[in-house]
Each structure stands twice: as structure tokens, then as C-alpha cells.
Coordinates of C-alpha atoms and ligand atoms in Angstrom, one line a residue:
Chain A
X215 CA -28.1 -26.5 -8.3
X216 CA -29.2 -24.9 -5.0
X217 CA -30.2 -26.9 -2.0
X218 CA -31.1 -25.7 1.5
X219 CA -31.0 -28.3 4.3
X220 CA -32.7 -27.2 7.5
X221 CA -31.1 -23.8 7.4
X222 CA -31.6 -21.4 10.3
X223 CA -30.4 -17.9 10.7
X224 CA -30.5 -15.9 13.9
X225 CA -29.4 -12.2 13.8
X226 CA -27.1 -11.0 16.6
X227 CA -30.1 -9.2 18.2
X228 CA -31.7 -12.6 18.7
X229 CA -34.2 -12.4 15.9
X230 CA -34.7 -15.7 14.2
X231 CA -35.0 -14.7 10.5
X232 CA -35.0 -18.2 9.0
X233 CA -36.1 -21.4 10.7
X234 CA -35.2 -24.8 9.4
X235 CA -35.7 -23.9 5.7
X236 CA -35.2 -26.7 3.2
X237 CA -35.8 -26.7 -0.5
X238 CA -34.1 -27.9 -3.6
X239 CA -33.9 -26.1 -6.9
X240 CA -32.6 -27.6 -10.2
X241 CA -30.2 -26.2 -12.7
X242 CA -31.9 -23.7 -15.0
X243 CA -34.9 -23.4 -12.8
X244 CA -36.7 -20.1 -12.2
X245 CA -38.1 -19.7 -8.7
X246 CA -39.9 -16.9 -7.0
X247 CA -39.6 -16.2 -3.3
X248 CA -42.4 -14.4 -1.8
X249 CA -43.7 -13.5 1.7
X250 CA -44.7 -10.5 3.7
X251 CA -42.2 -7.8 4.7
X252 CA -39.8 -9.2 7.3
X253 CA -40.5 -12.8 6.4
X254 CA -36.8 -13.5 5.6
X255 CA -36.5 -13.2 1.8
X256 CA -33.5 -11.0 1.8
X257 CA -31.9 -13.0 4.5
X258 CA -32.2 -16.2 2.5
X259 CA -30.6 -14.5 -0.5
X260 CA -27.8 -13.0 1.7
X261 CA -27.0 -16.5 3.0
X262 CA -26.7 -17.6 -0.7
X263 CA -24.2 -14.8 -1.5
X264 CA -22.3 -15.4 1.7
X265 CA -22.8 -12.0 3.1
X266 CA -24.2 -13.4 6.3
X267 CA -23.2 -16.5 8.2
X268 CA -25.8 -19.1 9.0
X269 CA -26.4 -20.7 12.5
X270 CA -27.6 -24.2 11.4
X271 CA -28.0 -26.4 8.5
X272 CA -26.2 -26.2 5.1
X273 CA -26.5 -24.7 1.7
X274 CA -25.2 -26.6 -1.2
X275 CA -24.6 -24.9 -4.5
X276 CA -23.5 -27.1 -7.4
X277 CA -23.0 -29.8 -4.7
X278 CA -20.7 -27.7 -2.6
X279 CA -21.3 -26.6 0.9
X280 CA -20.7 -22.8 0.3
X281 CA -20.5 -21.8 4.0
X282 CA -17.5 -24.1 4.2
X283 CA -15.6 -22.5 1.3
X284 CA -12.1 -21.4 2.2
X285 CA -11.8 -17.7 2.2
X286 CA -9.7 -17.5 -0.9
X287 CA -12.4 -19.4 -2.9
X288 CA -15.2 -17.1 -1.9
X289 CA -14.5 -14.4 -4.5
X290 CA -14.6 -17.0 -7.3
X291 CA -17.9 -18.4 -6.0
X292 CA -19.4 -14.9 -5.9
X293 CA -18.3 -14.2 -9.5
X294 CA -20.5 -17.1 -10.7
X295 CA -23.6 -15.4 -9.1
X296 CA -25.3 -12.3 -10.3
X297 CA -27.1 -10.3 -7.6
X298 CA -29.7 -7.6 -7.9
X299 CA -29.8 -5.9 -4.5
X300 CA -33.0 -4.7 -2.9
X301 CA -31.2 -1.4 -2.2
X302 CA -29.4 -1.3 -5.5
X303 CA -25.9 -1.0 -4.0
X304 CA -24.8 1.3 -6.9
X305 CA -21.7 3.5 -6.6
X306 CA -22.4 7.1 -7.0
X307 CA -18.8 8.2 -7.5
X308 CA -18.8 6.9 -11.1
X309 CA -20.9 6.7 -14.3
X310 CA -23.7 4.2 -15.1
X311 CA -21.2 2.6 -17.5
X312 CA -18.5 2.1 -14.8
X313 CA -21.1 0.7 -12.4
X314 CA -22.1 -2.0 -14.8
X315 CA -18.4 -2.7 -15.8
X316 CA -17.4 -3.3 -12.2
X317 CA -17.9 -7.1 -12.2
X318 CA -16.0 -7.5 -15.5
X319 CA -13.2 -5.3 -14.1
X320 CA -13.0 -7.5 -11.0
X321 CA -13.0 -10.7 -13.2
X322 CA -10.2 -9.3 -15.3
X323 CA -11.9 -8.8 -18.6
X324 CA -10.1 -7.2 -21.5
X325 CA -11.4 -3.6 -21.9
X326 CA -12.9 -4.1 -25.5
X327 CA -14.7 -7.3 -24.5
X328 CA -15.9 -5.5 -21.3
X329 CA -17.2 -2.6 -23.3
X330 CA -19.1 -4.9 -25.6
X331 CA -20.8 -6.7 -22.7
X332 CA -21.5 -3.5 -20.8
X333 CA -23.3 -2.0 -23.7
X334 CA -25.2 -5.2 -24.5
X335 CA -26.4 -5.3 -20.8
X336 CA -27.4 -1.6 -20.8
X337 CA -29.2 -2.1 -24.1
X338 CA -31.2 -5.0 -22.6
X339 CA -32.5 -2.8 -19.7
X340 CA -33.0 0.2 -22.0
X341 CA -30.4 2.5 -20.6
X342 CA -27.7 2.6 -23.3
X343 CA -28.3 6.2 -23.8
X344 CA -27.6 7.0 -20.2
X345 CA -24.3 5.3 -19.8
X346 CA -22.3 8.4 -19.2
X347 CA -24.6 9.8 -16.5
X348 CA -24.1 9.5 -12.8
X349 CA -26.7 7.0 -11.4
X350 CA -27.5 9.6 -8.7
X351 CA -29.3 11.6 -11.4
X352 CA -31.5 8.7 -12.5
X353 CA -34.9 7.7 -11.2
X354 CA -35.4 4.8 -8.8
X355 CA -36.6 2.5 -11.5
X356 CA -33.6 3.4 -13.7
X357 CA -31.2 2.8 -10.8
X358 CA -32.9 -0.6 -10.3
X359 CA -32.3 -1.4 -14.0
X360 CA -28.6 -0.5 -13.7
X361 CA -28.4 -3.0 -10.8
X362 CA -30.0 -5.6 -13.1
X363 CA -27.6 -4.8 -16.0
X364 CA -24.7 -5.1 -13.5
X365 CA -26.0 -8.5 -12.2
X366 CA -26.2 -10.1 -15.6
X367 CA -23.2 -8.5 -17.4
X368 CA -20.8 -11.3 -16.3
X369 CA -23.2 -14.0 -17.6
X370 CA -23.6 -15.7 -14.2
X371 CA -24.8 -19.2 -13.8
X372 CA -27.1 -18.2 -11.0
X373 CA -29.0 -14.9 -10.7
X374 CA -30.4 -13.8 -7.3
X375 CA -32.6 -10.8 -7.4
X376 CA -34.2 -9.1 -4.4
X377 CA -37.3 -7.1 -5.4
X378 CA -35.9 -6.3 -8.8
X379 CA -39.2 -4.7 -9.8
X380 CA -39.9 -2.9 -6.6
X381 CA -39.6 0.6 -8.1
X382 CA -40.9 -0.1 -11.5
X383 CA -44.3 0.6 -13.1
X384 CA -46.3 -2.5 -14.0
X385 CA -45.3 -2.2 -17.7
X386 CA -41.6 -1.9 -17.0
X387 CA -41.9 -4.7 -14.3
X388 CA -43.4 -7.0 -16.8
X389 CA -40.6 -6.2 -19.3
X390 CA -37.9 -6.9 -16.7
X391 CA -39.6 -10.2 -15.8
X392 CA -39.6 -11.1 -19.5
X393 CA -35.9 -10.3 -19.6
X394 CA -35.3 -12.6 -16.6
X395 CA -37.2 -15.4 -18.5
X396 CA -34.9 -14.9 -21.4
X397 CA -31.9 -15.4 -19.2
X398 CA -33.6 -18.3 -17.7
X399 CA -34.2 -19.8 -21.2
X400 CA -30.4 -19.7 -21.9
X401 CA -29.9 -21.8 -18.8
X402 CA -29.4 -19.3 -15.9
X403 CA -30.8 -20.5 -12.6
X404 CA -33.0 -17.7 -11.1
X405 CA -34.1 -17.1 -7.6
X406 CA -36.2 -13.9 -7.4
X407 CA -37.6 -12.4 -4.3
X408 CA -40.8 -10.4 -4.8
X409 CA -44.0 -9.6 -3.0
X410 CA -45.7 -8.5 -6.3
X411 CA -47.9 -11.6 -6.2
X412 CA -50.1 -10.6 -9.0
X413 CA -47.1 -10.3 -11.3
X414 CA -45.4 -13.5 -10.3
X415 CA -48.5 -15.7 -10.3
X416 CA -49.1 -14.7 -13.8
X417 CA -45.7 -16.0 -14.8
X418 CA -46.4 -19.6 -13.9
X419 CA -43.1 -20.4 -12.3
X420 CA -42.4 -22.2 -9.0
X421 CA -43.1 -20.0 -5.9
X422 CA -41.7 -20.4 -2.4
X423 CA -43.5 -18.7 0.3
X424 CA -41.8 -17.6 3.5
X425 CA -43.7 -16.6 6.7
X426 CA -41.9 -15.5 9.9
X427 CA -38.8 -17.3 8.6
X428 CA -40.5 -20.5 7.8
X429 CA -41.1 -22.0 4.3
X430 CA -44.8 -22.5 4.4
X431 CA -45.6 -23.1 0.7
X432 CA -43.7 -24.5 -2.3
X433 CA -46.0 -24.3 -5.3
X434 CA -45.1 -25.5 -8.8
X435 CA -46.7 -23.7 -11.8
X436 CA -49.6 -22.4 -9.8
X437 CA -52.7 -21.7 -11.8
X438 CA -53.8 -18.2 -12.4
X439 CA -56.9 -18.6 -10.2
X440 CA -55.2 -19.5 -7.0
X441 CA -52.6 -21.3 -5.1
X442 CA -52.5 -25.1 -5.2
X443 CA -50.1 -26.5 -2.6
X444 CA -47.3 -28.4 -4.2
Chain B
X236 CA -8.7 -36.1 -33.2
X237 CA -6.0 -33.7 -32.1
X238 CA -7.6 -30.7 -33.5
X239 CA -10.3 -29.9 -30.9
X240 CA -7.7 -30.3 -28.1
X241 CA -5.3 -28.0 -29.9
X242 CA -7.8 -25.2 -30.5
X243 CA -8.9 -25.6 -26.9
X244 CA -5.3 -25.3 -25.7
X245 CA -4.9 -22.2 -28.0
X246 CA -8.0 -20.6 -26.5
X247 CA -6.8 -21.3 -23.0
X248 CA -3.5 -19.8 -23.9
X249 CA -5.3 -16.7 -25.3
X250 CA -7.5 -16.4 -22.2
X251 CA -4.4 -16.6 -20.1
X252 CA -2.8 -13.8 -22.0
X253 CA -5.9 -11.7 -21.9
X254 CA -6.0 -12.2 -18.1
X255 CA -2.4 -11.2 -17.6
X256 CA -2.9 -8.1 -19.8
X257 CA -6.0 -7.2 -17.8
X258 CA -4.0 -7.7 -14.6
X259 CA -1.2 -5.5 -15.8
X260 CA -3.7 -2.9 -17.0
X261 CA -5.4 -3.0 -13.6
X262 CA -2.1 -2.2 -12.0
X263 CA -1.5 0.6 -14.4
X264 CA -5.0 2.0 -13.8
X265 CA -4.6 1.7 -10.0
X266 CA -1.3 3.5 -10.1
X267 CA -2.7 6.4 -12.2
X268 CA -6.0 6.5 -10.5
X269 CA -4.4 6.9 -7.1
X270 CA -2.3 9.8 -8.4
X271 CA -5.4 11.3 -9.8
X272 CA -7.0 11.0 -6.3
X273 CA -4.1 12.6 -4.6
X274 CA -4.2 15.5 -7.0
X275 CA -8.0 15.8 -6.5
X276 CA -7.3 16.6 -2.8
X277 CA -4.3 18.8 -3.1
X278 CA -4.3 20.2 0.5
X279 CA -4.7 16.9 2.3
X280 CA -2.1 15.3 0.1
X281 CA 0.4 18.2 0.5
X282 CA 0.0 18.0 4.3
X283 CA 0.6 14.2 4.5
X284 CA 3.6 14.5 2.1
X285 CA 5.0 17.4 4.1
X286 CA 4.7 15.5 7.4
X287 CA 6.4 12.5 5.9
X288 CA 9.0 14.7 4.3
X289 CA 9.9 16.4 7.5
X290 CA 10.0 13.1 9.4
X291 CA 12.5 11.8 6.8
X292 CA 14.5 15.1 6.6
X293 CA 15.8 14.7 10.1
X294 CA 17.7 11.4 9.7
X295 CA 18.8 12.4 6.2
X296 CA 20.3 15.7 7.5
X297 CA 22.1 13.9 10.3
X298 CA 23.4 11.4 7.9
X299 CA 24.8 14.2 5.7
X300 CA 26.4 15.8 8.8
X301 CA 27.9 12.5 9.7
X302 CA 29.4 11.9 6.2
X303 CA 30.9 15.4 6.3
X304 CA 32.6 14.6 9.6
X305 CA 33.6 11.3 8.2
X306 CA 35.9 13.1 5.7
X307 CA 38.2 13.7 8.7
X308 CA 37.9 10.5 10.5
X309 CA 38.5 8.5 7.3
X310 CA 42.1 9.8 7.5
X311 CA 42.4 8.6 11.0
X312 CA 44.3 5.3 10.1
X313 CA 46.9 7.2 8.1
X314 CA 47.8 9.8 10.7
X315 CA 48.7 8.4 14.1
X316 CA 51.6 10.8 14.3
X317 CA 53.0 12.5 17.4
X318 CA 54.0 16.0 17.6
X319 CA 56.8 16.6 20.1
X320 CA 57.0 20.2 21.1
X321 CA 60.3 21.4 22.4
X322 CA 60.8 23.9 25.2
X323 CA 60.9 27.5 23.9
X324 CA 64.3 28.3 25.1
X325 CA 65.9 25.1 24.0
X326 CA 69.5 25.2 22.6
X327 CA 70.7 23.8 19.3
X328 CA 72.7 21.3 21.3
X329 CA 69.6 19.9 23.1
X330 CA 67.7 19.7 19.7
X331 CA 70.5 17.6 18.2
X332 CA 70.4 15.3 21.3
X333 CA 66.7 14.8 20.9
X334 CA 67.0 14.2 17.2
X335 CA 69.7 11.6 17.8
X336 CA 67.7 9.8 20.5
X337 CA 64.7 9.6 18.3
X338 CA 66.7 8.7 15.1
X339 CA 68.4 5.8 16.8
X340 CA 65.1 4.4 18.3
X341 CA 63.5 1.6 16.5
X342 CA 60.2 2.8 17.7
X343 CA 60.4 5.7 15.3
X344 CA 60.0 5.1 11.6
X345 CA 60.4 8.7 10.4
X346 CA 61.1 12.1 11.8
X347 CA 60.5 15.6 10.7
X348 CA 61.8 18.8 12.3
X349 CA 59.8 21.9 12.3
X350 CA 61.7 24.9 13.4
X351 CA 59.9 27.7 15.3
X352 CA 60.2 30.0 12.3
X353 CA 58.7 27.4 10.0
X354 CA 55.9 26.8 12.5
X355 CA 55.2 30.6 12.5
X356 CA 55.1 30.6 8.7
X357 CA 52.7 27.7 8.6
X358 CA 50.4 29.2 11.1
X359 CA 50.4 32.5 9.3
X360 CA 49.6 30.7 6.1
X361 CA 46.6 28.7 7.2
X362 CA 45.2 31.0 9.9
X363 CA 45.6 34.3 8.0
X364 CA 46.8 35.8 11.3
X365 CA 50.3 36.6 10.2
X366 CA 49.9 40.2 11.2
X367 CA 49.2 39.2 14.8
X368 CA 52.5 37.1 14.9
X369 CA 54.4 39.9 13.3
X370 CA 53.2 42.3 16.0
X371 CA 54.6 40.2 18.7
X372 CA 58.2 40.8 19.7
X373 CA 59.1 37.1 20.1
X374 CA 57.9 34.2 18.1
X375 CA 55.7 32.3 20.6
X376 CA 55.6 29.1 18.6
X377 CA 57.9 26.3 19.7
X378 CA 60.1 24.1 17.5
X379 CA 58.8 20.6 17.1
X380 CA 59.5 17.1 15.9
X381 CA 56.8 15.3 14.0
X382 CA 57.3 11.6 14.8
X383 CA 55.8 8.7 12.8
X384 CA 55.8 5.7 15.1
X385 CA 57.0 2.5 13.5
X386 CA 54.1 0.5 15.1
X387 CA 50.6 1.5 15.9
X388 CA 50.6 -1.1 18.7
X389 CA 49.5 0.3 22.0
X390 CA 52.6 -1.2 23.9
X391 CA 55.0 0.3 21.3
X392 CA 53.3 3.7 21.6
X393 CA 53.5 3.8 25.3
X394 CA 57.2 2.9 25.3
X395 CA 57.7 5.6 22.7
X396 CA 55.9 8.0 25.1
X397 CA 58.2 6.9 27.9
X398 CA 61.3 7.5 25.8
X399 CA 60.1 11.0 24.8
X400 CA 59.2 11.8 28.5
X401 CA 62.8 11.0 29.5
X402 CA 64.3 13.4 27.0
X403 CA 65.5 16.8 28.2
X404 CA 64.0 19.8 26.4
X405 CA 60.7 18.0 25.5
X406 CA 57.9 20.2 26.6
X407 CA 54.7 18.7 25.3
X408 CA 53.8 15.6 23.5
X409 CA 50.8 15.9 21.3
X410 CA 49.1 13.0 19.8
X411 CA 47.8 14.3 16.5
X412 CA 45.2 11.7 16.7
X413 CA 43.4 13.1 19.6
X414 CA 41.1 15.6 18.0
X415 CA 40.5 13.0 15.3
X416 CA 39.6 10.5 17.9
X417 CA 37.2 12.9 19.4
X418 CA 35.8 13.6 15.9
X419 CA 35.5 9.9 15.4
X420 CA 33.7 9.6 18.7
X421 CA 31.3 12.3 17.5
X422 CA 30.9 10.6 14.2
X423 CA 30.0 7.3 15.8
X424 CA 27.6 9.2 18.0
X425 CA 26.0 10.7 15.0
X426 CA 25.8 7.3 13.3
X427 CA 24.0 5.8 16.2
X428 CA 21.7 8.7 16.4
X429 CA 21.0 8.4 12.7
X430 CA 20.2 4.7 13.2
X431 CA 17.9 5.3 16.2
X432 CA 16.2 8.1 14.4
X433 CA 15.7 6.0 11.3
X434 CA 14.0 3.4 13.3
X435 CA 11.8 5.8 15.2
X436 CA 10.9 7.9 12.2
X437 CA 10.2 4.8 10.1
X438 CA 7.6 4.0 12.6
X439 CA 6.3 7.6 12.3
X440 CA 6.1 7.2 8.6
X441 CA 4.2 3.9 9.0
X442 CA 1.8 5.6 11.3
X443 CA 1.2 8.6 9.0
X444 CA 0.6 6.5 5.9
X445 CA -1.4 4.0 7.8
X446 CA -3.6 6.7 9.2
X447 CA -4.1 8.3 5.8
X448 CA -4.9 5.0 4.2
X449 CA -7.4 4.3 7.0
X450 CA -9.2 7.5 6.2
X451 CA -9.2 6.7 2.5
X452 CA -10.6 3.2 3.2
X453 CA -13.4 4.8 5.4
X454 CA -14.2 7.1 2.5
X455 CA -14.5 4.2 0.1
X456 CA -16.4 1.8 2.3
X457 CA -19.4 1.5 0.0
X458 CA -17.2 0.7 -3.0
X459 CA -15.3 -1.9 -1.0
X460 CA -18.5 -3.6 0.2
X461 CA -19.9 -3.8 -3.3
X462 CA -16.7 -5.0 -4.9
X463 CA -16.5 -7.7 -2.1
X464 CA -20.0 -8.8 -3.0
X465 CA -19.1 -8.9 -6.7
X466 CA -16.3 -11.3 -6.0
X467 CA -13.3 -9.0 -5.8
X468 CA -10.3 -10.7 -4.1
X469 CA -8.6 -9.1 -1.1
X470 CA -5.6 -8.4 -3.3
X471 CA -7.7 -6.6 -5.8
X472 CA -9.5 -4.5 -3.2
X473 CA -6.2 -3.7 -1.5
X474 CA -4.2 -2.7 -4.6
X475 CA -5.3 0.9 -5.0
X476 CA -4.5 1.5 -1.3
X477 CA -1.1 -0.1 -1.5
X478 CA -0.3 2.1 -4.5
X479 CA -1.4 5.1 -2.5
X480 CA 1.0 4.0 0.3
X481 CA 3.8 3.7 -2.2
X482 CA 3.1 7.1 -3.7
X483 CA 2.9 8.7 -0.2
X484 CA 6.2 7.2 0.7
X485 CA 7.9 8.0 -2.6
X486 CA 6.7 11.6 -2.8
X487 CA 7.3 12.1 0.9
X488 CA 10.8 10.9 0.4
X489 CA 11.2 13.3 -2.6
X490 CA 9.9 16.1 -0.4
X491 CA 12.6 15.2 2.2
X492 CA 15.2 15.2 -0.5
X493 CA 14.2 18.6 -1.9
X494 CA 14.2 20.1 1.6
X495 CA 17.7 18.7 2.2
X496 CA 18.9 20.0 -1.1
X497 CA 17.5 23.4 -0.2
X498 CA 19.2 23.4 3.1
X499 CA 22.5 22.2 1.7
X500 CA 22.3 25.1 -0.9
X501 CA 21.7 27.5 1.9
X502 CA 24.7 26.0 3.9
X503 CA 27.1 25.6 1.1
X504 CA 28.9 28.9 1.4
X505 CA 29.6 29.0 5.1
X506 CA 30.2 25.2 5.3
X507 CA 32.7 25.3 2.5
X508 CA 34.5 28.2 4.0
X509 CA 34.8 26.3 7.3
X510 CA 35.9 23.0 5.7
X511 CA 38.5 24.5 3.4
X512 CA 40.2 26.1 6.4
X513 CA 41.1 22.6 7.4
X514 CA 42.6 21.9 4.0
X515 CA 41.7 21.9 0.4
X516 CA 40.8 18.2 0.3
X517 CA 37.7 18.9 2.5
X518 CA 34.5 19.8 0.8
X519 CA 30.8 19.9 1.7
X520 CA 29.3 16.5 0.6
X521 CA 25.6 15.9 0.1
X522 CA 23.4 12.8 0.2
X523 CA 24.8 11.5 -3.1
X524 CA 23.1 9.3 -5.7
X525 CA 23.1 6.2 -3.5
X526 CA 21.9 8.0 -0.4
X527 CA 19.1 9.6 -2.5
X528 CA 18.1 6.2 -3.9
X529 CA 18.1 4.6 -0.4
X530 CA 16.0 7.5 0.9
X531 CA 13.4 7.2 -1.9
X532 CA 13.2 3.5 -2.1
X533 CA 13.2 3.2 1.7
X534 CA 10.4 5.7 2.1
X535 CA 8.4 4.1 -0.7
X536 CA 8.8 0.7 1.0
X537 CA 7.7 2.2 4.3
X538 CA 4.6 3.8 2.6
X539 CA 3.8 0.5 1.1
X540 CA 4.2 -1.3 4.4
X541 CA 2.1 1.3 6.3
X542 CA -0.6 0.8 3.7
X543 CA -0.4 -2.9 3.9
X544 CA -0.8 -2.9 7.6
X545 CA -3.7 -0.5 7.5
X546 CA -5.4 -2.4 4.7
X547 CA -5.2 -5.8 6.3
X548 CA -6.8 -4.4 9.5
X549 CA -9.5 -2.4 8.0
X550 CA -10.5 -4.3 4.9
X551 CA -11.2 -7.3 7.0
X552 CA -13.5 -5.3 9.1
X553 CA -15.5 -4.2 6.0
X554 CA -15.8 -7.5 4.2
X555 CA -17.5 -10.7 4.7
X556 CA -19.5 -9.7 7.7
Ligands
LIG883 N1 -28.7 -7.2 9.9 C1 -29.8 -7.5 10.6 N2 -29.7 -7.5 12.0 C2 -30.8 -7.8 12.8 N3 -32.0 -8.2 12.3 C3 -32.1 -8.2 10.9 C4 -31.1 -7.8 10.1 N4 -31.5 -7.9 8.8 C5 -32.8 -8.4 8.9 N5 -33.1 -8.5 10.1 C6 -34.5 -9.0 10.6 O1 -34.7 -10.2 10.0 C7 -36.1 -10.3 9.6 C8 -36.1 -10.8 8.1 O2 -35.5 -9.7 7.3 P1 -35.4 -9.7 5.8 O3 -34.7 -8.5 5.3 O4 -34.8 -11.0 5.4 O5 -37.0 -9.6 5.3 P2 -37.6 -9.5 3.9 O6 -38.5 -10.7 3.7 O7 -36.5 -9.3 2.9 O8 -38.5 -8.2 4.1 P3 -38.8 -7.1 3.0 O9 -39.8 -7.6 2.1 O10 -39.3 -6.0 3.8 O11 -37.5 -6.8 2.3 C9 -36.8 -9.0 9.8 O12 -37.5 -9.1 10.9 C10 -35.6 -8.1 10.0 O13 -35.9 -7.1 11.0
LIG884 MG1 -35.9 -7.8 1.7

């Protein structure tokens, strides 16, 4: 489903955020991406959602080199991908409901169908009662969950999440991860960046580890006791 | 065997209809939402509309002035008459000679004599200065022939002029056309000025809307970035701004029209008095239905174009870094 071939990314300042990263992830797989702050996790996700250009290598999604997509195809590619941003990227000029409805509006959904899906997504993240509020008035964890609802509302084939549990207490973090596992079970491919190692090792999914922009470990179903190089 | 294909086709048809409905309702939402946004910032909106309105008022006003003058010049073709004024002390004998000379010339198609008494009467009637004439001992107005040339051809006219110059008792040959020609010249001048102003002020309207739209885009940067990442097309992101441009243009044009109507109302009384003194067929004309439609459609189109230019420059800068 997603394949990185020797991908390198250098930011305009000269900082090399990713160096020759290669990996392959199958359809319906759930993969965690970890590493210390500044390792390049967000950069890797940004390359996947085409919000940054890459300098070397190629990224194939569903067999297509996404950085070669013509400009008029990019919106349709992005609609197939749900993204939970590290910094939420919520809009504070509209209600929680309207934030979550945005991807459906963009995709031209009928209003009734959109309403049904928005409510279902808000219900899943436990925020149905707050749909009319402005996200500004909600807590960091609640804002994060709005971002999650927005990312899944359009039933994407691929879900990218950047620190989706960063602001959540352990209990809520575990619930959100369980929710992600549910999505994964209905066939959604998931790539989740997180440095909450204790949480992600417990979940027994594949873990990619970045260090200074390099992919240093790729562990499949690591055991609870420790990492076994895969 | 056929059934699954059919239901699939039916579903696709239904999806297509839903999509078209959603597209149409997005247009409607954009149109209404932009009006709501304009009303939410009444001062800024009013200032932009006023600037556009004033910019459009100028050419509209000149256009109206031109069409009022046009009432006179439109009659130019019909009236290429000459008035031949006779010397004040001319004898009946000489008048007959002039009349015969003109009657027999094939250059003249018709001839009308205006005696000096009749001239005085006419003058008193249309000027209202009868008392002034009465107070004079002698009637100062000369007798005249109004000559309709048989041909408007320049050669024919100059031979006619020669013939008239050769006649005894002819004092002054006045081409009636002359003041109309001057008027036509002024009218052409106004037409050109209107055209130039329309071009210049069209640019002004483009800049004004473009600049307002640029500010709006800057205010909605966050929204545009997020929509871009969610897979919004350029067209979708541009739509509200294009509607904004159309509204700016349309309401700015309406503002210009209202200002123009106000001015015309204010000018009606003196302008009508002036025009009627030239004859009852002359009246103050306004922009008219077609003129108003051109003004409104033109300004809406300019607003749209200004927005389009601003959007294509600034959206590109915000999306797909
Ligand atoms: N827009 C940018 N311009 C220049 N350098 C950048 C930019 N974005 C990120 N970087 C640099 O690239 C490196 C990787 O950044 P990235 O955001 O991918 O790290 P991360 O693994 O997501 O870290 P964190 O866990 O703190 O979110 C960092 O050193 C960062 O300073
Ligand atoms: Mg990050």
C-alpha cells in the first residue's frame, strides 16, 4: 500500500530530516512510527500527504508515485487519506460539528449523509454532546479527538496520525488506540507516529524507529519484554 | 446476469445526482455565506463598495451627458440647411431677385422665406425677450431665406455657396449645421473620454476588488491551508472569493447607479428647463434600462475578474508548499 524507496528530505535551511528511508507497508497494516523528538516522524508523514516536496527517492501509494501526481489529481489523492495533525489544525471560526464536516463538504457529500457521518464520528470519539461548541473552548485532549473524528469521517483508505494521543491521559490514549485498531480491522491502513513507547509496544503492531532521519529499526510484533530486531 | 450491472448503474446515476446537488448547494452556500461575511463587516464593506461606486459613477455620468448631447447631434443628418440672411435695408425688388436665382438653381431643393417681422416674432416666442424687441425703434432682425440644398455633397455645397456669394443683397450665409457640428465634436470627445475612463476605471475596480480579496484570503489562511490538506480543489477554495468579487462588483455598480439617479434627480429641473428652451422634443435622458444592465453586469464581471486574478496569485502561495 505504502512504499518508501531511499527517500531523503532536506529542509531549505539545509537540515537533512530524512536520509535514505526505505520500507514497505501492506494494505490494511497498522504500523507505528517512533523516535525521539526531531527524528523526522512528522516529516515522513508530511511527505506522504504531499505537504512537503522530497529531494530524493520515491514514495509509492497503491503503486503510484505520489510526488509525480499532476496537480489536478492531488486533491483526490488527499481525500483518500485521513490525517490527524500533531498541531490539530482545527478551525476556530466554526463549531466542532463544522470542523468535522469539512472533509465531507469538500468531497461533495449530501448534507443528510454528512450529518449522519459527522455524528457517528463524533460519537466514536465521545464528543457528540459538544458538537455545537467552538473547539477553542475545549481542552487539548478534546481538540485532539476532534482532529481524529475529522480524519476518519470520510472513511479513508489510509489513516496517518501524528502524535494522536499526545495530549491524552493514559486511559483516553488507550481508548483512542483501541478505536484505531477498530478502523484497522475494517481494512484501513494505519501509520501512527508516537513516542509513547510503553503504549505502542503493548499493542503488538509493527514499529518503525527513526533516529536522526534514518530508519534504524523495523520490528514486527515486538514482545512486551523488549525489542527484537526484525 | 443483467441485474447487478443495472443496480450498479442506477447507484452511479444516483451518486452523480447527489454530487451535482451538493455542488449546486455549495454554490448557494458560498453565495449566501459571502453576503453574510460582507454584512458582518459593515464598515469595511461600505468603504469598498463606495470606492467602487464612485469609480464607476464617473464614466456613467459622462455617458449620460453624452447621450443628452446626442439628442441634438442625432438630428444632424436631417438638418444640413443654410440660412441666407439678407441685408437689413434690402428692397422688395432685390428679395425677388434672390428668390428667383435660388428657385431656378438645381442646387436648391426647397426654399423658405422668413420676413424680418416673422423673425422677430419667432425670436420673441422662443427667447421670451419680446419686450426687449418692442422697446427697440427698429426691428434689428434681418429677413432670411432658409435653403435646403438638393445634395449634401461637398462640391455641390461649395458651388451653392459661390452662387449665394454672387447675389446682391445677401449679407451672411449661416450653415445651420455649424453649431450641430461643434456639438457633434463635443459629443465625440465625450464618447472617447468615456471609453478611456471606462478602461482606466475598470483597472481601478480590478485593483480595488483584487486588494480586498487579497486581505480576505490573508484572513482565511488557516482555513485555506487546512482545506488544501483535506483535498479541496483550487476551484473549491477559490469559489467563496470569486463570489465575493462578484458581489463587490455588483453592489459597487448598484452604488454607482444609485448615486447617478440621485444626481439626475437633483439636475432634472435646471437641465429640463435648459433643454426645453431648444425645443419641446428635447428632454433629460438617464442611463436607461440597457445602460443600467451594462453597468451592473460590467461591474460584476470586473469584480469577478479582480477576484480571479487575486485568487490565482495568492492561493498558489498558500497551498502545496
Ligand atoms: N519546515 C521546516 N524547516 C526546517 N526544518 C524543519 C522543518 N520542519 C522540521 N524541520 C526539522 O526537521 C527535523 C525533523 O522534524 P520533524 O518535525 O519531522 O520531527 P519529529 O520526529 O516529528 O519530532 P517531534 O517528535 O518533536 O514531533 C527537526 O530537526 C526539525 O527541526
Ligand atoms: Mg512531529
